[in-house]
């Protein structure tokens, strides 16, 4: 990270308990080095044991990553950056609309059989990433499942998470894979208007559809991180944490480029 980007990241990082006098042992490594090491791994797609010697030892970096994943600190860090990006462009911190979609990716040999499956539509054996983004394309919530899980089934849990975290969301755009009883469930139980944006019958080839292109752009941002080009993680919550780290890089760089 540049100094300007580190200034943005440092302000958004959760404060350790020992710095607030709540007990705990001070950490032995610089947070900037730890964050840089994780970002290097996500962007470059390397294994943990291939961590360059310029960074702390790989097991210490992994322990830092694991602690942030298990305690929800990476989600808190990601959400703080998202709030700052929204404020920087003149938006309210809490969005009122979102876009939902899913992406199937191949699973590596390290992905266990219990959390992998086959997506018959995309012909992909691996996992599926279900996300909801705001109208800026920023990640609101994410869930990783086996690729065999349908979009409608996963959306029930994903929209419930969305409602719990973002209480102002009242409208979500989706594609044709989210039709059926899910629309009634979202309206009656979650008070969310799930609007399906369809392709017309006479449409041929690639066409940019209103609102739906925003979430497709987010998937393109994620695929710039080589660690996300394929799912390598043994646990689904680790895969979700990798996605949040990837999006945090997109947002911190955007904030660092803005004039003071």
Tab-separated table of C-alpha atoms in Angstrom:
chain	number	residue	atom	x	y	z
A	1	UNK	CA	0.000	0.000	0.000
A	2	UNK	CA	1.025	3.562	-0.557
A	3	UNK	CA	1.118	5.898	2.423
A	4	UNK	CA	-2.106	7.539	1.230
A	5	UNK	CA	-3.879	4.195	1.019
A	6	UNK	CA	-2.549	3.054	4.382
A	7	UNK	CA	-3.968	6.227	5.946
A	8	UNK	CA	-7.397	5.220	4.605
A	9	UNK	CA	-7.036	1.606	5.747
A	10	UNK	CA	-5.760	2.535	9.206
A	11	UNK	CA	-8.791	4.718	9.925
A	12	UNK	CA	-11.157	1.890	8.979
A	13	UNK	CA	-9.406	-0.893	10.901
A	14	UNK	CA	-11.011	-2.191	14.123
A	15	UNK	CA	-9.129	-1.033	17.224
A	16	UNK	CA	-7.442	-3.904	19.166
A	17	UNK	CA	-8.740	-4.475	22.676
A	18	UNK	CA	-5.361	-3.844	24.296
A	19	UNK	CA	-5.226	-0.330	22.817
A	20	UNK	CA	-8.568	0.478	24.434
A	21	UNK	CA	-7.536	-0.883	27.827
A	22	UNK	CA	-9.827	-3.913	27.567
A	23	UNK	CA	-7.059	-6.438	28.169
A	24	UNK	CA	-5.225	-8.728	25.832
A	25	UNK	CA	-1.631	-9.023	24.707
A	26	UNK	CA	-0.179	-6.458	22.283
A	27	UNK	CA	0.423	-7.904	18.831
A	28	UNK	CA	4.000	-8.509	17.826
A	29	UNK	CA	3.692	-7.536	14.152
A	30	UNK	CA	2.862	-4.300	12.400
A	31	UNK	CA	-0.725	-4.188	11.156
A	32	UNK	CA	0.389	-2.582	7.924
A	33	UNK	CA	2.655	-5.537	7.170
A	34	UNK	CA	-0.098	-8.018	7.999
A	35	UNK	CA	-2.682	-6.281	5.818
A	36	UNK	CA	-0.169	-5.932	2.986
A	37	UNK	CA	0.644	-9.653	3.199
A	38	UNK	CA	-3.018	-10.698	3.017
A	39	UNK	CA	-3.683	-8.324	0.125
A	40	UNK	CA	-0.628	-9.740	-1.668
A	41	UNK	CA	-1.973	-13.267	-1.244
A	42	UNK	CA	-5.474	-12.349	-2.467
A	43	UNK	CA	-4.247	-10.314	-5.439
A	44	UNK	CA	-1.503	-12.723	-6.504
A	45	UNK	CA	-3.286	-16.007	-5.842
A	46	UNK	CA	-0.349	-17.582	-4.020
A	47	UNK	CA	-0.511	-20.230	-1.290
A	48	UNK	CA	0.035	-19.329	2.341
A	49	UNK	CA	3.401	-21.102	2.464
A	50	UNK	CA	4.581	-19.170	-0.606
A	51	UNK	CA	4.496	-15.869	1.297
A	52	UNK	CA	7.618	-13.854	0.334
A	53	UNK	CA	10.295	-13.255	2.944
A	54	UNK	CA	9.562	-9.498	2.834
A	55	UNK	CA	6.425	-10.180	4.885
A	56	UNK	CA	6.091	-11.774	8.340
A	57	UNK	CA	6.143	-15.583	8.542
A	58	UNK	CA	3.221	-17.174	6.719
A	59	UNK	CA	1.808	-18.858	9.830
A	60	UNK	CA	1.643	-15.521	11.668
A	61	UNK	CA	-0.098	-13.900	8.701
A	62	UNK	CA	-2.555	-16.794	8.533
A	63	UNK	CA	-3.216	-16.514	12.278
A	64	UNK	CA	-4.027	-12.821	11.763
A	65	UNK	CA	-6.325	-13.664	8.837
A	66	UNK	CA	-8.044	-16.450	10.806
A	67	UNK	CA	-8.629	-14.244	13.851
A	68	UNK	CA	-10.185	-11.515	11.728
A	69	UNK	CA	-12.373	-14.086	9.954
A	70	UNK	CA	-13.609	-15.838	13.103
A	71	UNK	CA	-14.265	-12.657	15.099
A	72	UNK	CA	-16.027	-10.853	12.244
A	73	UNK	CA	-13.352	-8.153	12.049
A	74	UNK	CA	-12.881	-8.451	8.296
A	75	UNK	CA	-16.614	-7.825	7.784
A	76	UNK	CA	-16.450	-4.809	10.110
A	77	UNK	CA	-13.387	-3.468	8.283
A	78	UNK	CA	-15.037	-3.983	4.888
A	79	UNK	CA	-18.276	-2.287	5.966
A	80	UNK	CA	-16.429	0.747	7.317
A	81	UNK	CA	-14.661	1.209	3.991
A	82	UNK	CA	-17.953	0.857	2.122
A	83	UNK	CA	-19.572	3.515	4.312
A	84	UNK	CA	-16.699	5.890	3.551
A	85	UNK	CA	-16.942	5.275	-0.203
A	86	UNK	CA	-20.674	5.965	-0.161
A	87	UNK	CA	-20.188	9.161	1.811
A	88	UNK	CA	-17.398	10.278	-0.530
A	89	UNK	CA	-19.791	10.232	-3.496
A	90	UNK	CA	-22.583	11.958	-1.590
A	91	UNK	CA	-24.655	8.901	-0.696
A	92	UNK	CA	-26.149	7.923	2.654
A	93	UNK	CA	-24.293	5.194	4.526
A	94	UNK	CA	-27.331	2.904	4.495
A	95	UNK	CA	-28.518	1.943	0.989
A	96	UNK	CA	-32.174	1.525	0.090
A	97	UNK	CA	-31.796	-0.676	-3.002
A	98	UNK	CA	-29.584	-3.537	-4.112
A	99	UNK	CA	-28.914	-6.049	-6.857
A	100	UNK	CA	-28.595	-9.801	-6.281
A	101	UNK	CA	-26.816	-12.373	-8.435
A	102	UNK	CA	-24.656	-15.494	-8.240
A	103	UNK	CA	-21.418	-16.671	-9.834
A	104	UNK	CA	-20.281	-20.284	-10.190
A	105	UNK	CA	-16.531	-20.954	-10.066
A	106	UNK	CA	-14.522	-24.140	-10.329
A	107	UNK	CA	-13.369	-25.666	-7.084
A	108	UNK	CA	-9.767	-26.738	-6.516
A	109	UNK	CA	-8.811	-30.113	-5.072
A	110	UNK	CA	-8.662	-28.483	-1.616
A	111	UNK	CA	-12.445	-27.893	-1.651
A	112	UNK	CA	-14.101	-30.782	0.260
A	113	UNK	CA	-16.927	-32.774	-1.266
A	114	UNK	CA	-19.332	-31.654	1.486
A	115	UNK	CA	-19.304	-28.046	0.261
A	116	UNK	CA	-18.951	-28.460	-3.482
A	117	UNK	CA	-21.406	-29.429	-6.191
A	118	UNK	CA	-22.187	-29.293	-9.905
A	119	UNK	CA	-23.978	-26.383	-11.545
A	120	UNK	CA	-25.842	-27.978	-14.427
A	121	UNK	CA	-26.621	-24.651	-16.099
A	122	UNK	CA	-23.052	-23.349	-16.158
A	123	UNK	CA	-21.450	-26.825	-16.310
A	124	UNK	CA	-19.191	-25.949	-13.377
A	125	UNK	CA	-18.060	-28.302	-10.618
A	126	UNK	CA	-17.224	-26.233	-7.567
A	127	UNK	CA	-18.861	-23.488	-5.561
A	128	UNK	CA	-21.246	-20.616	-6.098
A	129	UNK	CA	-20.879	-17.056	-4.786
A	130	UNK	CA	-24.136	-15.318	-3.969
A	131	UNK	CA	-23.842	-11.566	-3.453
A	132	UNK	CA	-25.973	-8.472	-3.036
A	133	UNK	CA	-24.480	-5.110	-4.027
A	134	UNK	CA	-25.725	-1.537	-3.782
A	135	UNK	CA	-26.273	0.769	-6.770
A	136	UNK	CA	-22.566	1.656	-6.756
A	137	UNK	CA	-21.597	-2.004	-7.093
A	138	UNK	CA	-20.266	-2.198	-3.520
A	139	UNK	CA	-20.726	-5.466	-1.660
A	140	UNK	CA	-23.507	-5.562	0.948
A	141	UNK	CA	-23.588	-9.251	1.839
A	142	UNK	CA	-22.098	-12.479	0.511
A	143	UNK	CA	-22.697	-16.196	0.924
A	144	UNK	CA	-20.693	-19.074	-0.568
A	145	UNK	CA	-22.395	-22.425	-1.174
A	146	UNK	CA	-21.928	-25.538	-3.272
A	147	UNK	CA	-22.502	-24.865	-6.964
A	148	UNK	CA	-25.467	-27.252	-6.925
A	149	UNK	CA	-27.500	-24.915	-4.666
A	150	UNK	CA	-30.041	-23.009	-6.747
A	151	UNK	CA	-30.161	-19.223	-6.775
A	152	UNK	CA	-33.673	-19.173	-5.295
A	153	UNK	CA	-32.801	-21.436	-2.363
A	154	UNK	CA	-29.680	-19.475	-1.469
A	155	UNK	CA	-31.461	-16.146	-1.888
A	156	UNK	CA	-33.832	-16.913	0.999
A	157	UNK	CA	-30.916	-16.959	3.450
A	158	UNK	CA	-29.032	-14.182	1.667
A	159	UNK	CA	-31.971	-11.767	1.691
A	160	UNK	CA	-32.624	-12.543	5.361
A	161	UNK	CA	-29.012	-11.601	6.131
A	162	UNK	CA	-29.442	-8.466	4.053
A	163	UNK	CA	-32.558	-7.437	5.970
A	164	UNK	CA	-30.828	-7.995	9.325
A	165	UNK	CA	-27.782	-5.902	8.435
A	166	UNK	CA	-29.326	-3.241	6.143
A	167	UNK	CA	-32.756	-2.424	7.502
A	168	UNK	CA	-33.441	0.346	4.953
A	169	UNK	CA	-33.299	-1.970	1.919
A	170	UNK	CA	-36.740	-2.055	0.289
A	171	UNK	CA	-35.930	-2.895	-3.350
A	172	UNK	CA	-33.716	-5.579	-4.873
A	173	UNK	CA	-33.255	-6.195	-8.589
A	174	UNK	CA	-32.597	-9.735	-9.841
A	175	UNK	CA	-32.466	-11.852	-12.982
A	176	UNK	CA	-34.857	-14.560	-14.133
A	177	UNK	CA	-33.361	-17.159	-11.791
A	178	UNK	CA	-35.057	-15.557	-8.781
A	179	UNK	CA	-38.678	-15.891	-9.827
A	180	UNK	CA	-41.398	-18.004	-8.201
A	181	UNK	CA	-42.284	-18.130	-4.522
A	182	UNK	CA	-39.153	-16.196	-3.611
A	183	UNK	CA	-40.795	-12.972	-4.813
A	184	UNK	CA	-43.762	-13.515	-2.476
A	185	UNK	CA	-41.494	-14.521	0.412
A	186	UNK	CA	-39.355	-11.416	0.017
A	187	UNK	CA	-42.440	-9.178	-0.083
A	188	UNK	CA	-44.492	-10.763	2.715
A	189	UNK	CA	-41.790	-11.817	5.188
A	190	UNK	CA	-38.838	-9.491	4.546
A	191	UNK	CA	-40.695	-6.421	3.197
A	192	UNK	CA	-38.409	-6.345	0.154
A	193	UNK	CA	-39.701	-5.777	-3.365
A	194	UNK	CA	-37.800	-8.286	-5.501
A	195	UNK	CA	-37.961	-6.958	-9.064
A	196	UNK	CA	-36.925	-9.295	-11.876
A	197	UNK	CA	-35.199	-7.620	-14.848
A	198	UNK	CA	-35.720	-9.907	-17.841
A	199	UNK	CA	-34.229	-10.151	-21.284
A	200	UNK	CA	-36.704	-9.707	-24.112
A	201	UNK	CA	-37.416	-12.662	-26.402
A	202	UNK	CA	-35.918	-10.933	-29.449
A	203	UNK	CA	-32.611	-10.148	-27.689
A	204	UNK	CA	-29.574	-11.773	-29.305
A	205	UNK	CA	-26.048	-11.806	-27.922
A	206	UNK	CA	-24.760	-9.686	-25.066
A	207	UNK	CA	-26.964	-6.792	-24.012
A	208	UNK	CA	-26.452	-4.505	-21.028
A	209	UNK	CA	-29.591	-4.780	-18.903
A	210	UNK	CA	-30.661	-1.973	-16.553
A	211	UNK	CA	-29.400	-2.390	-12.966
A	212	UNK	CA	-28.229	-5.973	-13.537
A	213	UNK	CA	-24.974	-4.807	-15.101
A	214	UNK	CA	-23.927	-3.312	-11.749
A	215	UNK	CA	-23.547	-6.682	-10.052
A	216	UNK	CA	-21.827	-8.132	-13.134
A	217	UNK	CA	-19.263	-5.350	-12.860
A	218	UNK	CA	-18.674	-6.308	-9.222
A	219	UNK	CA	-17.955	-9.888	-10.260
A	220	UNK	CA	-15.453	-8.511	-12.775
A	221	UNK	CA	-13.735	-6.568	-9.972
A	222	UNK	CA	-13.504	-9.737	-7.893
A	223	UNK	CA	-12.009	-11.749	-10.735
A	224	UNK	CA	-9.090	-9.301	-10.867
A	225	UNK	CA	-7.919	-11.018	-7.665
A	226	UNK	CA	-6.230	-14.234	-8.747
A	227	UNK	CA	-7.103	-15.977	-5.490
A	228	UNK	CA	-10.768	-15.695	-6.549
A	229	UNK	CA	-10.304	-16.980	-10.109
A	230	UNK	CA	-11.025	-20.412	-8.604
A	231	UNK	CA	-12.227	-21.444	-5.153
A	232	UNK	CA	-9.263	-22.828	-3.216
A	233	UNK	CA	-10.677	-22.586	0.305
A	234	UNK	CA	-11.542	-25.581	2.468
A	235	UNK	CA	-14.199	-23.577	4.357
A	236	UNK	CA	-16.960	-21.422	2.927
A	237	UNK	CA	-16.464	-18.680	5.526
A	238	UNK	CA	-12.832	-18.431	4.426
A	239	UNK	CA	-14.009	-17.973	0.835
A	240	UNK	CA	-16.378	-15.214	1.997
A	241	UNK	CA	-13.527	-13.513	3.853
A	242	UNK	CA	-11.375	-13.602	0.699
A	243	UNK	CA	-14.152	-11.864	-1.220
A	244	UNK	CA	-14.371	-9.127	1.418
A	245	UNK	CA	-10.598	-8.635	1.351
A	246	UNK	CA	-10.720	-8.307	-2.427
A	247	UNK	CA	-13.477	-5.693	-2.259
A	248	UNK	CA	-11.627	-3.819	0.487
A	249	UNK	CA	-8.716	-3.363	-1.928
A	250	UNK	CA	-11.049	-1.907	-4.552
A	251	UNK	CA	-12.535	0.554	-2.061
A	252	UNK	CA	-9.314	1.632	-0.315
A	253	UNK	CA	-7.653	2.394	-3.659
A	254	UNK	CA	-10.666	4.402	-4.732
A	255	UNK	CA	-10.601	6.435	-1.529
A	256	UNK	CA	-6.833	6.982	-1.734
A	257	UNK	CA	-7.171	8.419	-5.261
A	258	UNK	CA	-9.733	11.020	-4.206
A	259	UNK	CA	-8.383	14.504	-3.439
A	260	UNK	CA	-8.225	15.427	0.247
